[in-house]
């Protein structure tokens, strides 16, 4: 998961939110379970592009996948909704 998280974080920093989502999806295809860091980075990527609907959907996916929320997850989702 560490390599995937690094790629998702790089996509987030490069404002490539769609690529971040694609990498998050790919994790499931190769049986690597996304964790809090994976989701938070993808949500942050969405926030940079004001894709609030997608950010909130990812937050819901975290709940569905029983992934723990943290302050970063919530802050990123709130930031996405602000824009």
mmCIF file of N, CA, C and O in Angstrom:
data_model
loop_
_atom_site.group_PDB
_atom_site.id
_atom_site.type_symbol
_atom_site.label_atom_id
_atom_site.label_comp_id
_atom_site.label_asym_id
_atom_site.label_seq_id
_atom_site.Cartn_x
_atom_site.Cartn_y
_atom_site.Cartn_z
ATOM 1 N N UNK A 1 0.822 -1.202 0.000
ATOM 2 C CA UNK A 1 0.000 0.000 0.000
ATOM 3 C C UNK A 1 0.861 1.258 0.000
ATOM 4 O O UNK A 1 0.416 2.286 -0.490
ATOM 5 N N UNK A 2 2.079 1.145 0.510
ATOM 6 C CA UNK A 2 2.931 2.331 0.619
ATOM 7 C C UNK A 2 3.239 2.920 -0.755
ATOM 8 O O UNK A 2 3.179 4.138 -0.950
ATOM 9 N N UNK A 3 3.536 2.074 -1.723
ATOM 10 C CA UNK A 3 3.838 2.561 -3.070
ATOM 11 C C UNK A 3 2.623 3.239 -3.685
ATOM 12 O O UNK A 3 2.743 4.329 -4.268
ATOM 13 N N UNK A 4 1.467 2.623 -3.542
ATOM 14 C CA UNK A 4 0.240 3.230 -4.071
ATOM 15 C C UNK A 4 -0.042 4.560 -3.391
ATOM 16 O O UNK A 4 -0.416 5.532 -4.043
ATOM 17 N N UNK A 5 0.144 4.613 -2.082
ATOM 18 C CA UNK A 5 -0.084 5.870 -1.351
ATOM 19 C C UNK A 5 0.850 6.962 -1.849
ATOM 20 O O UNK A 5 0.444 8.121 -1.983
ATOM 21 N N UNK A 6 2.083 6.602 -2.139
ATOM 22 C CA UNK A 6 3.052 7.579 -2.656
ATOM 23 C C UNK A 6 2.602 8.124 -4.010
ATOM 24 O O UNK A 6 2.693 9.326 -4.265
ATOM 25 N N UNK A 7 2.116 7.232 -4.859
ATOM 26 C CA UNK A 7 1.654 7.664 -6.184
ATOM 27 C C UNK A 7 0.408 8.551 -6.048
ATOM 28 O O UNK A 7 0.310 9.595 -6.704
ATOM 29 N N UNK A 8 -0.521 8.156 -5.199
ATOM 30 C CA UNK A 8 -1.730 8.956 -5.000
ATOM 31 C C UNK A 8 -1.365 10.329 -4.445
ATOM 32 O O UNK A 8 -1.893 11.353 -4.888
ATOM 33 N N UNK A 9 -0.430 10.377 -3.502
ATOM 34 C CA UNK A 9 0.016 11.656 -2.933
ATOM 35 C C UNK A 9 0.680 12.530 -3.996
ATOM 36 O O UNK A 9 0.482 13.744 -4.023
ATOM 37 N N UNK A 10 1.473 11.911 -4.871
ATOM 38 C CA UNK A 10 2.103 12.669 -5.958
ATOM 39 C C UNK A 10 1.044 13.238 -6.899
ATOM 40 O O UNK A 10 1.156 14.389 -7.343
ATOM 41 N N UNK A 11 0.020 12.456 -7.183
ATOM 42 C CA UNK A 11 -1.079 12.940 -8.030
ATOM 43 C C UNK A 11 -1.789 14.109 -7.356
ATOM 44 O O UNK A 11 -2.145 15.095 -8.010
ATOM 45 N N UNK A 12 -1.981 13.990 -6.055
ATOM 46 C CA UNK A 12 -2.635 15.067 -5.293
ATOM 47 C C UNK A 12 -1.816 16.348 -5.382
ATOM 48 O O UNK A 12 -2.339 17.420 -5.663
ATOM 49 N N UNK A 13 -0.510 16.249 -5.191
ATOM 50 C CA UNK A 13 0.355 17.423 -5.246
ATOM 51 C C UNK A 13 0.406 18.018 -6.647
ATOM 52 O O UNK A 13 0.549 19.228 -6.810
ATOM 53 N N UNK A 14 0.261 17.183 -7.658
ATOM 54 C CA UNK A 14 0.257 17.647 -9.038
ATOM 55 C C UNK A 14 -1.127 18.015 -9.549
ATOM 56 O O UNK A 14 -1.298 18.267 -10.737
ATOM 57 N N UNK A 15 -2.108 18.019 -8.657
ATOM 58 C CA UNK A 15 -3.495 18.355 -8.999
ATOM 59 C C UNK A 15 -4.066 17.431 -10.074
ATOM 60 O O UNK A 15 -4.897 17.830 -10.875
ATOM 61 N N UNK A 16 -3.610 16.196 -10.072
ATOM 62 C CA UNK A 16 -4.100 15.199 -11.034
ATOM 63 C C UNK A 16 -5.125 14.310 -10.322
ATOM 64 O O UNK A 16 -4.889 13.128 -10.082
ATOM 65 N N UNK A 17 -6.249 14.905 -9.980
ATOM 66 C CA UNK A 17 -7.239 14.209 -9.150
ATOM 67 C C UNK A 17 -7.786 12.958 -9.837
ATOM 68 O O UNK A 17 -8.034 11.954 -9.185
ATOM 69 N N UNK A 18 -7.958 13.013 -11.137
ATOM 70 C CA UNK A 18 -8.502 11.859 -11.843
ATOM 71 C C UNK A 18 -7.531 10.682 -11.777
ATOM 72 O O UNK A 18 -7.935 9.538 -11.582
ATOM 73 N N UNK A 19 -6.245 10.964 -11.893
ATOM 74 C CA UNK A 19 -5.230 9.905 -11.789
ATOM 75 C C UNK A 19 -5.175 9.337 -10.377
ATOM 76 O O UNK A 19 -4.964 8.135 -10.193
ATOM 77 N N UNK A 20 -5.370 10.202 -9.387
ATOM 78 C CA UNK A 20 -5.397 9.737 -7.997
ATOM 79 C C UNK A 20 -6.557 8.761 -7.794
ATOM 80 O O UNK A 20 -6.394 7.712 -7.156
ATOM 81 N N UNK A 21 -7.706 9.082 -8.353
ATOM 82 C CA UNK A 21 -8.872 8.194 -8.241
ATOM 83 C C UNK A 21 -8.631 6.882 -8.982
ATOM 84 O O UNK A 21 -9.010 5.809 -8.494
ATOM 85 N N UNK A 22 -7.998 6.962 -10.138
ATOM 86 C CA UNK A 22 -7.700 5.755 -10.906
ATOM 87 C C UNK A 22 -6.764 4.834 -10.119
ATOM 88 O O UNK A 22 -6.958 3.614 -10.094
ATOM 89 N N UNK A 23 -5.785 5.416 -9.445
ATOM 90 C CA UNK A 23 -4.850 4.615 -8.652
ATOM 91 C C UNK A 23 -5.560 3.988 -7.457
ATOM 92 O O UNK A 23 -5.319 2.826 -7.123
ATOM 93 N N UNK A 24 -6.452 4.738 -6.836
ATOM 94 C CA UNK A 24 -7.227 4.204 -5.716
ATOM 95 C C UNK A 24 -8.073 3.016 -6.179
ATOM 96 O O UNK A 24 -8.141 1.985 -5.503
ATOM 97 N N UNK A 25 -8.681 3.135 -7.330
ATOM 98 C CA UNK A 25 -9.471 2.049 -7.905
ATOM 99 C C UNK A 25 -8.595 0.842 -8.229
ATOM 100 O O UNK A 25 -8.963 -0.301 -7.949
ATOM 101 N N UNK A 26 -7.419 1.118 -8.779
ATOM 102 C CA UNK A 26 -6.512 0.038 -9.151
ATOM 103 C C UNK A 26 -6.082 -0.775 -7.930
ATOM 104 O O UNK A 26 -5.861 -1.985 -8.028
ATOM 105 N N UNK A 27 -5.983 -0.127 -6.781
ATOM 106 C CA UNK A 27 -5.607 -0.838 -5.552
ATOM 107 C C UNK A 27 -6.560 -2.000 -5.307
ATOM 108 O O UNK A 27 -6.140 -3.092 -4.940
ATOM 109 N N UNK A 28 -7.843 -1.767 -5.503
ATOM 110 C CA UNK A 28 -8.834 -2.818 -5.317
ATOM 111 C C UNK A 28 -8.683 -3.953 -6.316
ATOM 112 O O UNK A 28 -8.894 -5.114 -5.988
ATOM 113 N N UNK A 29 -8.288 -3.608 -7.540
ATOM 114 C CA UNK A 29 -8.114 -4.625 -8.578
ATOM 115 C C UNK A 29 -6.983 -5.581 -8.259
ATOM 116 O O UNK A 29 -7.022 -6.746 -8.657
ATOM 117 N N UNK A 30 -5.948 -5.083 -7.583
ATOM 118 C CA UNK A 30 -4.771 -5.921 -7.301
ATOM 119 C C UNK A 30 -4.763 -6.394 -5.842
ATOM 120 O O UNK A 30 -3.731 -6.800 -5.326
ATOM 121 N N UNK A 31 -5.915 -6.339 -5.220
ATOM 122 C CA UNK A 31 -6.091 -6.810 -3.840
ATOM 123 C C UNK A 31 -5.205 -6.118 -2.816
ATOM 124 O O UNK A 31 -4.708 -6.743 -1.890
ATOM 125 N N UNK A 32 -4.997 -4.804 -2.994
ATOM 126 C CA UNK A 32 -4.310 -3.990 -1.999
ATOM 127 C C UNK A 32 -5.382 -3.105 -1.379
ATOM 128 O O UNK A 32 -6.018 -2.321 -2.078
ATOM 129 N N UNK A 33 -5.603 -3.255 -0.090
ATOM 130 C CA UNK A 33 -6.683 -2.523 0.578
ATOM 131 C C UNK A 33 -6.275 -1.071 0.823
ATOM 132 O O UNK A 33 -5.273 -0.815 1.495
ATOM 133 N N UNK A 34 -7.039 -0.121 0.274
ATOM 134 C CA UNK A 34 -6.747 1.284 0.549
ATOM 135 C C UNK A 34 -6.889 1.558 2.054
ATOM 136 O O UNK A 34 -7.771 1.007 2.710
ATOM 137 N N UNK A 35 -6.028 2.420 2.574
ATOM 138 C CA UNK A 35 -6.102 2.776 3.985
ATOM 139 C C UNK A 35 -6.434 4.256 4.135
ATOM 140 O O UNK A 35 -6.755 4.931 3.151
ATOM 141 N N UNK A 36 -6.352 4.736 5.345
ATOM 142 C CA UNK A 36 -6.692 6.139 5.624
ATOM 143 C C UNK A 36 -5.849 7.088 4.786
ATOM 144 O O UNK A 36 -6.365 8.072 4.245
ATOM 145 N N UNK A 37 -4.581 6.785 4.646
ATOM 146 C CA UNK A 37 -3.681 7.648 3.871
ATOM 147 C C UNK A 37 -4.086 7.657 2.399
ATOM 148 O O UNK A 37 -4.116 8.722 1.769
ATOM 149 N N UNK A 38 -4.418 6.509 1.866
ATOM 150 C CA UNK A 38 -4.842 6.408 0.457
ATOM 151 C C UNK A 38 -6.051 7.289 0.199
ATOM 152 O O UNK A 38 -6.066 8.102 -0.735
ATOM 153 N N UNK A 39 -7.067 7.101 1.017
ATOM 154 C CA UNK A 39 -8.305 7.861 0.847
ATOM 155 C C UNK A 39 -8.090 9.351 1.085
ATOM 156 O O UNK A 39 -8.597 10.185 0.332
ATOM 157 N N UNK A 40 -7.350 9.691 2.125
ATOM 158 C CA UNK A 40 -7.140 11.107 2.444
ATOM 159 C C UNK A 40 -6.414 11.829 1.312
ATOM 160 O O UNK A 40 -6.774 12.964 0.963
ATOM 161 N N UNK A 41 -5.416 11.186 0.729
ATOM 162 C CA UNK A 41 -4.698 11.801 -0.394
ATOM 163 C C UNK A 41 -5.619 11.978 -1.597
ATOM 164 O O UNK A 41 -5.576 13.009 -2.274
ATOM 165 N N UNK A 42 -6.448 10.990 -1.867
ATOM 166 C CA UNK A 42 -7.389 11.094 -2.992
ATOM 167 C C UNK A 42 -8.431 12.185 -2.731
ATOM 168 O O UNK A 42 -8.777 12.953 -3.641
ATOM 169 N N UNK A 43 -8.907 12.276 -1.497
ATOM 170 C CA UNK A 43 -9.870 13.327 -1.145
ATOM 171 C C UNK A 43 -9.213 14.700 -1.289
ATOM 172 O O UNK A 43 -9.815 15.642 -1.808
ATOM 173 N N UNK A 44 -7.958 14.816 -0.863
ATOM 174 C CA UNK A 44 -7.219 16.081 -1.008
ATOM 175 C C UNK A 44 -7.058 16.446 -2.476
ATOM 176 O O UNK A 44 -7.155 17.623 -2.850
ATOM 177 N N UNK A 45 -6.800 15.462 -3.320
ATOM 178 C CA UNK A 45 -6.688 15.718 -4.754
ATOM 179 C C UNK A 45 -8.001 16.262 -5.304
ATOM 180 O O UNK A 45 -8.009 17.191 -6.116
ATOM 181 N N UNK A 46 -9.107 15.703 -4.837
ATOM 182 C CA UNK A 46 -10.426 16.192 -5.267
ATOM 183 C C UNK A 46 -10.651 17.624 -4.781
ATOM 184 O O UNK A 46 -11.227 18.450 -5.493
ATOM 185 N N UNK A 47 -10.192 17.911 -3.584
ATOM 186 C CA UNK A 47 -10.366 19.254 -3.015
ATOM 187 C C UNK A 47 -9.654 20.302 -3.864
ATOM 188 O O UNK A 47 -10.170 21.403 -4.063
ATOM 189 N N UNK A 48 -8.496 19.954 -4.390
ATOM 190 C CA UNK A 48 -7.747 20.907 -5.210
ATOM 191 C C UNK A 48 -8.448 21.222 -6.518
ATOM 192 O O UNK A 48 -8.177 22.236 -7.147
ATOM 193 N N UNK A 49 -9.346 20.354 -6.947
ATOM 194 C CA UNK A 49 -10.094 20.564 -8.181
ATOM 195 C C UNK A 49 -11.562 20.890 -7.910
ATOM 196 O O UNK A 49 -12.379 20.866 -8.830
ATOM 197 N N UNK A 50 -11.891 21.171 -6.659
ATOM 198 C CA UNK A 50 -13.261 21.503 -6.255
ATOM 199 C C UNK A 50 -14.254 20.411 -6.656
ATOM 200 O O UNK A 50 -15.408 20.691 -6.966
ATOM 201 N N UNK A 51 -13.811 19.180 -6.637
ATOM 202 C CA UNK A 51 -14.676 18.041 -6.962
ATOM 203 C C UNK A 51 -15.295 17.532 -5.660
ATOM 204 O O UNK A 51 -15.006 16.434 -5.193
ATOM 205 N N UNK A 52 -16.157 18.371 -5.074
ATOM 206 C CA UNK A 52 -16.688 18.061 -3.743
ATOM 207 C C UNK A 52 -17.569 16.821 -3.732
ATOM 208 O O UNK A 52 -17.575 16.075 -2.758
ATOM 209 N N UNK A 53 -18.318 16.597 -4.810
ATOM 210 C CA UNK A 53 -19.176 15.405 -4.839
ATOM 211 C C UNK A 53 -18.343 14.131 -4.754
ATOM 212 O O UNK A 53 -18.679 13.189 -4.028
ATOM 213 N N UNK A 54 -17.247 14.106 -5.491
ATOM 214 C CA UNK A 54 -16.364 12.938 -5.484
ATOM 215 C C UNK A 54 -15.679 12.791 -4.129
ATOM 216 O O UNK A 54 -15.544 11.679 -3.615
ATOM 217 N N UNK A 55 -15.271 13.912 -3.544
ATOM 218 C CA UNK A 55 -14.639 13.875 -2.220
ATOM 219 C C UNK A 55 -15.586 13.274 -1.184
ATOM 220 O O UNK A 55 -15.184 12.425 -0.381
ATOM 221 N N UNK A 56 -16.838 13.691 -1.215
ATOM 222 C CA UNK A 56 -17.816 13.149 -0.262
ATOM 223 C C UNK A 56 -18.125 11.679 -0.552
ATOM 224 O O UNK A 56 -18.333 10.893 0.378
ATOM 225 N N UNK A 57 -18.115 11.306 -1.815
ATOM 226 C CA UNK A 57 -18.320 9.890 -2.165
ATOM 227 C C UNK A 57 -17.168 9.042 -1.636
ATOM 228 O O UNK A 57 -17.381 7.922 -1.145
ATOM 229 N N UNK A 58 -15.948 9.564 -1.699
ATOM 230 C CA UNK A 58 -14.790 8.841 -1.158
ATOM 231 C C UNK A 58 -14.903 8.708 0.359
ATOM 232 O O UNK A 58 -14.566 7.665 0.925
ATOM 233 N N UNK A 59 -15.384 9.752 1.022
ATOM 234 C CA UNK A 59 -15.591 9.689 2.469
ATOM 235 C C UNK A 59 -16.603 8.590 2.797
ATOM 236 O O UNK A 59 -16.401 7.807 3.730
ATOM 237 N N UNK A 60 -17.663 8.504 2.008
ATOM 238 C CA UNK A 60 -18.658 7.442 2.199
ATOM 239 C C UNK A 60 -18.043 6.064 1.933
ATOM 240 O O UNK A 60 -18.339 5.101 2.644
ATOM 241 N N UNK A 61 -17.163 5.985 0.938
ATOM 242 C CA UNK A 61 -16.491 4.717 0.641
ATOM 243 C C UNK A 61 -15.600 4.282 1.800
ATOM 244 O O UNK A 61 -15.492 3.089 2.091
ATOM 245 N N UNK A 62 -14.973 5.255 2.450
ATOM 246 C CA UNK A 62 -14.149 4.927 3.620
ATOM 247 C C UNK A 62 -14.999 4.237 4.674
ATOM 248 O O UNK A 62 -14.599 3.230 5.255
ATOM 249 N N UNK A 63 -16.174 4.789 4.907
ATOM 250 C CA UNK A 63 -17.088 4.210 5.896
ATOM 251 C C UNK A 63 -17.500 2.801 5.466
ATOM 252 O O UNK A 63 -17.481 1.864 6.268
ATOM 253 N N UNK A 64 -17.852 2.666 4.207
ATOM 254 C CA UNK A 64 -18.294 1.376 3.674
ATOM 255 C C UNK A 64 -17.181 0.325 3.743
ATOM 256 O O UNK A 64 -17.432 -0.847 4.029
ATOM 257 N N UNK A 65 -15.943 0.752 3.489
ATOM 258 C CA UNK A 65 -14.801 -0.168 3.505
ATOM 259 C C UNK A 65 -14.199 -0.345 4.903
ATOM 260 O O UNK A 65 -13.174 -0.996 5.058
ATOM 261 N N UNK A 66 -14.842 0.258 5.897
ATOM 262 C CA UNK A 66 -14.405 0.199 7.300
ATOM 263 C C UNK A 66 -12.953 0.680 7.437
ATOM 264 O O UNK A 66 -12.109 0.034 8.041
ATOM 265 N N UNK A 67 -12.691 1.834 6.848
ATOM 266 C CA UNK A 67 -11.387 2.484 6.963
ATOM 267 C C UNK A 67 -11.563 3.628 7.957
ATOM 268 O O UNK A 67 -12.527 4.390 7.867
ATOM 269 N N UNK A 68 -10.637 3.746 8.896
ATOM 270 C CA UNK A 68 -10.746 4.777 9.921
ATOM 271 C C UNK A 68 -10.606 6.169 9.328
ATOM 272 O O UNK A 68 -9.750 6.424 8.497
ATOM 273 N N UNK A 69 -11.464 7.069 9.799
ATOM 274 C CA UNK A 69 -11.375 8.478 9.435
ATOM 275 C C UNK A 69 -10.349 9.130 10.357
ATOM 276 O O UNK A 69 -10.142 8.677 11.476
ATOM 277 N N UNK A 70 -9.731 10.210 9.881
ATOM 278 C CA UNK A 70 -8.888 11.003 10.754
ATOM 279 C C UNK A 70 -9.108 12.478 10.426
ATOM 280 O O UNK A 70 -9.914 12.820 9.570
ATOM 281 N N UNK A 71 -8.388 13.325 11.125
ATOM 282 C CA UNK A 71 -8.577 14.761 10.926
ATOM 283 C C UNK A 71 -8.272 15.172 9.497
ATOM 284 O O UNK A 71 -8.937 16.054 8.952
ATOM 285 N N UNK A 72 -7.285 14.539 8.907
ATOM 286 C CA UNK A 72 -6.906 14.875 7.533
ATOM 287 C C UNK A 72 -8.031 14.519 6.568
ATOM 288 O O UNK A 72 -8.347 15.307 5.666
ATOM 289 N N UNK A 73 -8.660 13.373 6.772
ATOM 290 C CA UNK A 73 -9.776 12.959 5.906
ATOM 291 C C UNK A 73 -10.905 13.983 5.954
ATOM 292 O O UNK A 73 -11.400 14.433 4.912
ATOM 293 N N UNK A 74 -11.294 14.337 7.189
ATOM 294 C CA UNK A 74 -12.387 15.297 7.351
ATOM 295 C C UNK A 74 -12.014 16.684 6.827
ATOM 296 O O UNK A 74 -12.800 17.330 6.141
ATOM 297 N N UNK A 75 -10.804 17.125 7.119
ATOM 298 C CA UNK A 75 -10.364 18.453 6.669
ATOM 299 C C UNK A 75 -10.336 18.538 5.157
ATOM 300 O O UNK A 75 -10.739 19.550 4.575
ATOM 301 N N UNK A 76 -9.845 17.493 4.512
ATOM 302 C CA UNK A 76 -9.785 17.482 3.048
ATOM 303 C C UNK A 76 -11.196 17.530 2.453
ATOM 304 O O UNK A 76 -11.443 18.242 1.478
ATOM 305 N N UNK A 77 -12.116 16.774 3.046
ATOM 306 C CA UNK A 77 -13.499 16.776 2.547
ATOM 307 C C UNK A 77 -14.146 18.154 2.746
ATOM 308 O O UNK A 77 -14.842 18.661 1.852
ATOM 309 N N UNK A 78 -13.908 18.754 3.890
ATOM 310 C CA UNK A 78 -14.452 20.090 4.164
ATOM 311 C C UNK A 78 -13.856 21.099 3.167
ATOM 312 O O UNK A 78 -14.571 21.933 2.621
ATOM 313 N N UNK A 79 -12.563 20.988 2.928
ATOM 314 C CA UNK A 79 -11.906 21.875 1.968
ATOM 315 C C UNK A 79 -12.498 21.742 0.567
ATOM 316 O O UNK A 79 -12.695 22.726 -0.127
ATOM 317 N N UNK A 80 -12.821 20.514 0.187
ATOM 318 C CA UNK A 80 -13.442 20.292 -1.128
ATOM 319 C C UNK A 80 -14.801 20.970 -1.213
ATOM 320 O O UNK A 80 -15.177 21.509 -2.254
ATOM 321 N N UNK A 81 -15.536 20.972 -0.118
ATOM 322 C CA UNK A 81 -16.869 21.574 -0.097
ATOM 323 C C UNK A 81 -16.814 23.101 -0.064
ATOM 324 O O UNK A 81 -17.754 23.776 -0.472
ATOM 325 N N UNK A 82 -15.704 23.657 0.398
ATOM 326 C CA UNK A 82 -15.558 25.113 0.487
ATOM 327 C C UNK A 82 -15.417 25.759 -0.876
ATOM 328 O O UNK A 82 -15.756 26.919 -1.055
ATOM 329 N N UNK A 83 -14.878 25.017 -1.831
ATOM 330 C CA UNK A 83 -14.524 25.629 -3.131
ATOM 331 C C UNK A 83 -15.662 25.620 -4.094
ATOM 332 O O UNK A 83 -16.568 24.939 -4.104
#
